[in-house]
mmCIF file of C-alpha atoms in Angstrom:
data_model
loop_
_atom_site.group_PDB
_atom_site.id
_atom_site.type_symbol
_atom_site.label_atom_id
_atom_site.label_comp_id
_atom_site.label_asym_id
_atom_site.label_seq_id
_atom_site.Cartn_x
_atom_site.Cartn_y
_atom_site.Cartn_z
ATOM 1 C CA UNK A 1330 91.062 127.011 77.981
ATOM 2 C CA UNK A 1331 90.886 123.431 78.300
ATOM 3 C CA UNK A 1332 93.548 121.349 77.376
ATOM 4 C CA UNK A 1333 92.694 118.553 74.026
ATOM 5 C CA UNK A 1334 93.293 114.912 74.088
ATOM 6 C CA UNK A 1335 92.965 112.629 71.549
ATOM 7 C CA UNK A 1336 92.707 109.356 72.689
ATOM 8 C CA UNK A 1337 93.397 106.104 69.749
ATOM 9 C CA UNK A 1338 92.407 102.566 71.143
ATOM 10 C CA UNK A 1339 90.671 99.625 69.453
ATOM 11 C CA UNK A 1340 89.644 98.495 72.632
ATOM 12 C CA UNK A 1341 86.246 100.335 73.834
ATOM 13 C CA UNK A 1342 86.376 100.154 77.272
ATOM 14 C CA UNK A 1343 90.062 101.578 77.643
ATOM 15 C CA UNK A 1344 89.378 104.731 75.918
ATOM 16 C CA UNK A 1345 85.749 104.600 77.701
ATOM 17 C CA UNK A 1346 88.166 104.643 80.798
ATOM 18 C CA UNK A 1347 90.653 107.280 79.899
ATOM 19 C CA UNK A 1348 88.083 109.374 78.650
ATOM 20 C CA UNK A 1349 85.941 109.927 81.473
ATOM 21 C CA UNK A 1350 89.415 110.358 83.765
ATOM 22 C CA UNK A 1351 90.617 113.046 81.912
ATOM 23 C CA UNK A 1352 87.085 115.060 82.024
ATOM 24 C CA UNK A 1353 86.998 114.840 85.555
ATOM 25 C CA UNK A 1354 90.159 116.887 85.086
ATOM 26 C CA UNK A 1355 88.439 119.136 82.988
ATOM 27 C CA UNK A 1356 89.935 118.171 79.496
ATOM 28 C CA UNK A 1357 88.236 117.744 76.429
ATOM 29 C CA UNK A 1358 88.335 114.545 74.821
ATOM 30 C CA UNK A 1359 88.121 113.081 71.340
ATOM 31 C CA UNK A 1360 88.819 109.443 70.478
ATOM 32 C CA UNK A 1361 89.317 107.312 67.093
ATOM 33 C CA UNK A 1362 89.130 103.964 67.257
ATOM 34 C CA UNK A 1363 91.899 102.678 64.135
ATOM 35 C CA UNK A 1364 94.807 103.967 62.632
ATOM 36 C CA UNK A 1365 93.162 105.646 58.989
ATOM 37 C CA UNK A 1366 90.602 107.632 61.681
ATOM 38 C CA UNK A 1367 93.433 109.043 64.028
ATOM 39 C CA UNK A 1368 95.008 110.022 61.195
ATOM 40 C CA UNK A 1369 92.057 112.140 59.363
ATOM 41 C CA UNK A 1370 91.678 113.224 63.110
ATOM 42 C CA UNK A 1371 95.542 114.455 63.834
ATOM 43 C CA UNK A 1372 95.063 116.220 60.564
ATOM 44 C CA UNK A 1373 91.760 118.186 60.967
ATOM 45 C CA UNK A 1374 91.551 118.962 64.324
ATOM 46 C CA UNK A 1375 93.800 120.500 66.325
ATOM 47 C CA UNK A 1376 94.703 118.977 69.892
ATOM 48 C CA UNK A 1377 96.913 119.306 73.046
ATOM 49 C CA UNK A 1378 98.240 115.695 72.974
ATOM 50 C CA UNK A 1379 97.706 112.156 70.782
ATOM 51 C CA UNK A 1380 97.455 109.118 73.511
ATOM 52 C CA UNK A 1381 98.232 106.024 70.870
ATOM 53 C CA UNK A 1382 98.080 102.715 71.012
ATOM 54 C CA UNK A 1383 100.416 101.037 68.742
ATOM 55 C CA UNK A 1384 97.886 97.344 68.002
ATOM 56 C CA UNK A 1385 95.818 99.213 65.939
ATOM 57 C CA UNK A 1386 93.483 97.930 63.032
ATOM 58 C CA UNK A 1387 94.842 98.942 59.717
ATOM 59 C CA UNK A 1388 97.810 101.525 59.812
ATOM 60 C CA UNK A 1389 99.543 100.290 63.157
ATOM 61 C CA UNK A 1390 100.153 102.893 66.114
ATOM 62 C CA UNK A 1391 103.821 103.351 64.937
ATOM 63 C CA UNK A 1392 102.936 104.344 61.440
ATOM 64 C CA UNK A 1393 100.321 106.299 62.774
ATOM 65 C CA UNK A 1394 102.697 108.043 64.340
ATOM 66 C CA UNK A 1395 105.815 108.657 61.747
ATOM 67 C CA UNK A 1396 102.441 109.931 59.680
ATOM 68 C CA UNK A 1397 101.869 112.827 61.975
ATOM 69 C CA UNK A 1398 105.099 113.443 62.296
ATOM 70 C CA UNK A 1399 105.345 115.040 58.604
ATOM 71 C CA UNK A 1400 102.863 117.417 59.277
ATOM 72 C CA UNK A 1401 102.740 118.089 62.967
ATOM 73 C CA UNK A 1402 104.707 118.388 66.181
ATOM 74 C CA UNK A 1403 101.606 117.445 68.573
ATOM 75 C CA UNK A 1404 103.362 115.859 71.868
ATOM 76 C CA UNK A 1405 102.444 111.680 71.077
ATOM 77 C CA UNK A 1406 101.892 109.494 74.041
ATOM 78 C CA UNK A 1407 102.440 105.966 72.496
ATOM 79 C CA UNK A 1408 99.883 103.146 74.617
ATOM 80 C CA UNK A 1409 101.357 99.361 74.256
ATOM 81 C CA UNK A 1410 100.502 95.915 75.277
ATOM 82 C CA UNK A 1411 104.151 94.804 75.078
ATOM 83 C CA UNK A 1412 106.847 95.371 77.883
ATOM 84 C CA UNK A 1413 110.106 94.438 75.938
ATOM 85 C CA UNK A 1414 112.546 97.481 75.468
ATOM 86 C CA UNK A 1415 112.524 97.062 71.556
ATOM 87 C CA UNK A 1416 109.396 98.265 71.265
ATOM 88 C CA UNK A 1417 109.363 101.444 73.476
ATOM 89 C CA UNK A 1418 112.504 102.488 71.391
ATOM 90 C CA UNK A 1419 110.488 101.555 67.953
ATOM 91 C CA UNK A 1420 107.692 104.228 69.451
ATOM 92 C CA UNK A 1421 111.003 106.787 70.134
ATOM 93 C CA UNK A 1422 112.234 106.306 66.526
ATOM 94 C CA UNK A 1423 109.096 107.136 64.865
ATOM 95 C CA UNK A 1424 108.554 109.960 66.761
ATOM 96 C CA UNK A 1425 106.757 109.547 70.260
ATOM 97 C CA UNK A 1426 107.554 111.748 73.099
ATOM 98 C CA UNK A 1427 106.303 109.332 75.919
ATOM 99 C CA UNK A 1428 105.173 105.773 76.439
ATOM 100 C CA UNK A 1429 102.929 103.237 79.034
ATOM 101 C CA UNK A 1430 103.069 100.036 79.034
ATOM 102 C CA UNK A 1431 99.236 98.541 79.295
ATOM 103 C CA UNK A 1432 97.952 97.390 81.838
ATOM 104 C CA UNK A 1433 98.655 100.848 83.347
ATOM 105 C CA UNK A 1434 97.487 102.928 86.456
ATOM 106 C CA UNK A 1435 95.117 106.008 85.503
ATOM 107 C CA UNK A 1436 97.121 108.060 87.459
ATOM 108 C CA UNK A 1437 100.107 107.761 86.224
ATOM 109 C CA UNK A 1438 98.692 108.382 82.802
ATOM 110 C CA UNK A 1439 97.463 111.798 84.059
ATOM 111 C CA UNK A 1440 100.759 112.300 85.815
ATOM 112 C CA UNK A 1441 102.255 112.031 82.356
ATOM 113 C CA UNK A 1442 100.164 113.933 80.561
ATOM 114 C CA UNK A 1443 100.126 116.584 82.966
ATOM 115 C CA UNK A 1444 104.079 116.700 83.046
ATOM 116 C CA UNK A 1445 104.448 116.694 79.097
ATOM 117 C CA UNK A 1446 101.456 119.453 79.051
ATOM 118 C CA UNK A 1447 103.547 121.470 81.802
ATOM 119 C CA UNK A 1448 106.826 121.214 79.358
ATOM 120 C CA UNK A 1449 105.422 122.237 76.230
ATOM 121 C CA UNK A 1450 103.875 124.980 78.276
ATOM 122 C CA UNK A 1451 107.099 125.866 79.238
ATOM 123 C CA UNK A 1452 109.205 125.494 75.741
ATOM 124 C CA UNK A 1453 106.122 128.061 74.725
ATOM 125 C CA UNK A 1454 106.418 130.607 77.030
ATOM 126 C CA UNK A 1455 110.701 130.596 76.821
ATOM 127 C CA UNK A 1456 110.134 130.674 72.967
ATOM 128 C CA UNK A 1457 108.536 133.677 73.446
ATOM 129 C CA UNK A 1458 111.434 135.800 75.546
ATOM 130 C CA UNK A 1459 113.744 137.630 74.208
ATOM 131 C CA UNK A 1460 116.599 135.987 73.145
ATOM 132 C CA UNK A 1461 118.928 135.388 69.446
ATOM 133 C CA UNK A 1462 116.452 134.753 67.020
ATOM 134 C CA UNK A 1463 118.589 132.957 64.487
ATOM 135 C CA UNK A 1464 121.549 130.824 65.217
ATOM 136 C CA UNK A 1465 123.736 129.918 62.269
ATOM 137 C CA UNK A 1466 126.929 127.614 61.954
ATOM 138 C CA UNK A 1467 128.454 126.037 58.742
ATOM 139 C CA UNK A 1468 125.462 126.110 56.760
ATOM 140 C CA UNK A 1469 123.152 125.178 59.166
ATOM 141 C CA UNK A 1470 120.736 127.707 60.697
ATOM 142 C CA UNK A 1471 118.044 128.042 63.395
ATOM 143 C CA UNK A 1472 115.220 130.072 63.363
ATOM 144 C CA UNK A 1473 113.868 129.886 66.736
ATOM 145 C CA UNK A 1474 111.152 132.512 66.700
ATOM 146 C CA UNK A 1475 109.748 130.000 63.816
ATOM 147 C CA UNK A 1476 111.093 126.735 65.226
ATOM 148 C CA UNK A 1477 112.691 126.175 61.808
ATOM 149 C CA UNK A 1478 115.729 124.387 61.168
ATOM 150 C CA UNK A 1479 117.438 124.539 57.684
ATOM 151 C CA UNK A 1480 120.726 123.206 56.284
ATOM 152 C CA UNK A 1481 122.367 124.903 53.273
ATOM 153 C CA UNK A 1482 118.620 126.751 52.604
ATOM 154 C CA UNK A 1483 116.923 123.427 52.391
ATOM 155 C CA UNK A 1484 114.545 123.481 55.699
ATOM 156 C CA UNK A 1485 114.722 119.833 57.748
ATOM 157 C CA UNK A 1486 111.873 118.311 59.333
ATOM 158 C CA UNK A 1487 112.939 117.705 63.322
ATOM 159 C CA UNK A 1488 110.186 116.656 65.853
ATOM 160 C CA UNK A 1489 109.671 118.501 68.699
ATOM 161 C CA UNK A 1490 111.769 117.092 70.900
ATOM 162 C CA UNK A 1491 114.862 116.916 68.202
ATOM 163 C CA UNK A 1492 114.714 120.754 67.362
ATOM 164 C CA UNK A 1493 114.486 121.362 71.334
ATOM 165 C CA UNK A 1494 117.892 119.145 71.471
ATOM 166 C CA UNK A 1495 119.299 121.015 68.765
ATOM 167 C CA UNK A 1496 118.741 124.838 69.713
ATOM 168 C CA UNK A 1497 119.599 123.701 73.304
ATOM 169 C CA UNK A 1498 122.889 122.769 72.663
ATOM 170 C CA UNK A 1499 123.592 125.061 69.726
ATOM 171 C CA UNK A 1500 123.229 127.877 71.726
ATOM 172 C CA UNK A 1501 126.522 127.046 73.917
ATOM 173 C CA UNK A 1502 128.847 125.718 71.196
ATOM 174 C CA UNK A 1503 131.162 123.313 73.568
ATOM 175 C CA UNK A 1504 129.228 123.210 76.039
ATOM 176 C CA UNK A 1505 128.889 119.340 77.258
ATOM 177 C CA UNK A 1506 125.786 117.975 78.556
ATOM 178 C CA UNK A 1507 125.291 114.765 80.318
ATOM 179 C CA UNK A 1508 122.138 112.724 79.094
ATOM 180 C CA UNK A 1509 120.579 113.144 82.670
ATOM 181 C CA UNK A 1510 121.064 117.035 82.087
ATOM 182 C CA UNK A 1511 119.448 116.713 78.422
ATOM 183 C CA UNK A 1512 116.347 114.440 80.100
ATOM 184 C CA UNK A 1513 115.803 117.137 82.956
ATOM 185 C CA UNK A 1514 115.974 120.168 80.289
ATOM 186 C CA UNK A 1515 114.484 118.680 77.343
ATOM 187 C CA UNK A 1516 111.718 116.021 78.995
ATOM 188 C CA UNK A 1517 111.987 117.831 82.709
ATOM 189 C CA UNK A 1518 112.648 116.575 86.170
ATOM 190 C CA UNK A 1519 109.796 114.274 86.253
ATOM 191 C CA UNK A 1520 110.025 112.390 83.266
ATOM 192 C CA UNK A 1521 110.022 108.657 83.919
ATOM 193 C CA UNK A 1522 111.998 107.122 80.960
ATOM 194 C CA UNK A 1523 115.541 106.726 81.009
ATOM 195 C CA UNK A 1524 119.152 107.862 79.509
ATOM 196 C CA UNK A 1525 118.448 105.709 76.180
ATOM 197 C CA UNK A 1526 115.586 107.957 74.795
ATOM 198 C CA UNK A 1527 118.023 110.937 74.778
ATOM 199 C CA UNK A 1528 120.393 108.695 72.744
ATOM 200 C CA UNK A 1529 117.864 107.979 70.173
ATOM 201 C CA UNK A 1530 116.797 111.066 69.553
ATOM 202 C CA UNK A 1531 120.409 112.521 68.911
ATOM 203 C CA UNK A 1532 120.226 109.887 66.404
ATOM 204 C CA UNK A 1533 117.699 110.929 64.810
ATOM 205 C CA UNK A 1534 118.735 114.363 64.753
ATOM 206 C CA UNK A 1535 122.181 113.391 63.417
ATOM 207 C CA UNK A 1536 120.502 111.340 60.804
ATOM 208 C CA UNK A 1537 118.750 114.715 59.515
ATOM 209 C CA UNK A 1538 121.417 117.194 60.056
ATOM 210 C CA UNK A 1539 124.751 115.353 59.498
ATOM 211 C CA UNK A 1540 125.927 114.200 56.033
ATOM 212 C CA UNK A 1541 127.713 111.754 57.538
ATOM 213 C CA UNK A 1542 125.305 110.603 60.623
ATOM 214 C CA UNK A 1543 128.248 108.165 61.895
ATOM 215 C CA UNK A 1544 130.923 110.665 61.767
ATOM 216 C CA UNK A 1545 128.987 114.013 63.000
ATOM 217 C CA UNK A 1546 130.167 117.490 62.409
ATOM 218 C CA UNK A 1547 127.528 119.163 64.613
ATOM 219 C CA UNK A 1548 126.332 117.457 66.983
ATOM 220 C CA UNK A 1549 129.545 115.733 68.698
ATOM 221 C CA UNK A 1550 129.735 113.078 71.671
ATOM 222 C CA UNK A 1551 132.088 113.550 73.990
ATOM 223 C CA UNK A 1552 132.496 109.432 75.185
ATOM 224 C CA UNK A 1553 131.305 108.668 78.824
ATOM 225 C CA UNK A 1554 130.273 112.355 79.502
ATOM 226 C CA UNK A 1555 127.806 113.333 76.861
ATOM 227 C CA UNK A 1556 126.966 115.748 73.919
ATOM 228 C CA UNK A 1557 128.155 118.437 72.426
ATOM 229 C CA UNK A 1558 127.463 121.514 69.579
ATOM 230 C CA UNK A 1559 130.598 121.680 67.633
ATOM 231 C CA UNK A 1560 129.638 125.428 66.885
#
């Protein structure tokens, strides 16, 4: 079955670009052209991957963004015109799984998309073998064969990526990992970002789970190595 992109730009000839790329690949593409008509888009239809640029007229690509992220764990490739580190974080914190800086090579942009395609692929396939469905600790329990994570019966709302963090190191209380060992399991071996996006999601995730995010109980650093489940 072929794979669905949705493609956000306000600028024609970029998504004219992308678009006819990713059908010679054999994907199906759909595109919007501001923020209010990716939105009704992300909500109605039903897609592989959101490519989204963050200029956009009206709601902007980053509120775009934390908007799907209420209902919907599609992967979100964030497109931006602007280099500076600040703003490939901002597209982290609301919720993005990957970002390219414009102007970009095509390639790469199908290297990506293939690589974050080929991971959720994979997080699909190991959700479905056999393994402890629930995981509980101190009031805080994960259903994995739902992907549910709740905290004293109230369910949280965790992205993809944060609930992949989560289980992952839940499931071997103590166990430390370094953030180059979280990158390569949670974003695989070919991801290009770097060490910092696995440090802003675990603050996200503490900011969910923890009742007091700067003093965590679950999910514990262990300084100049990396993270840890308490357990």
């Amino acid at each position: 079955m072929a794979r669905r992109i949705l493609v956000v730009d306000d600028e024609a000839l970029i998504v004219k670009g992308i678009r006819f790329s990713l059908e010679q690949d054999g994907m199906e593409v759909d595109t919007a052209y501001d923020g209010e008509e990716a939105l009704k888009k992300a909500r109605t239809g039903r897609y592989d991957l959101i490519m989204l640029d963050v200029m956009l007229p009206g709601l902007s690509g980053l509120e775009v963004c934390q908007q799907i992220r209420s209902f919907s764990k599609v992967p979100i490739m964030m497109l931006t015109a602007k280099g500076a580190d600040i703003d490939k974080i901002m597209g982290l914190e609301y919720g993005a799984d990957d970002y390219v800086t414009k102007p970009f090579n095509i390639l790469e942009i199908k290297a990506r998309i293939k690589a974050i395609l080929r991971r959720t692929g994979t997080a699909a396939k190991k959700q479905a073998e056999s393994r402890p469905a629930v995981i509980s600790s101190h009031g805080l329990k994960i259903d994995a064969d739902r992907h549910r994570v709740y905290l004293n019966n109230r369910e949280i709302n965790l992205t993809t990526k944060e609930y992949d963090l989560l289980e992952l190191l839940a499931r071997k209380p103590g166990k430390i990992y370094t953030r180059d060992q979280l990158l390569a399991k949670i974003w695989g071996e070919d991801y290009y970002g770097d060490a910092r996006t696995v440090d802003v999601h675990i603050r996200r995730l503490r900011e969910k789970i923890e009742k007091t995010p700067a003093q965590p109980f679950f999910v514990c650093t262990k300084w100049g190595v990396g993270y840890y489940f308490r357990g």
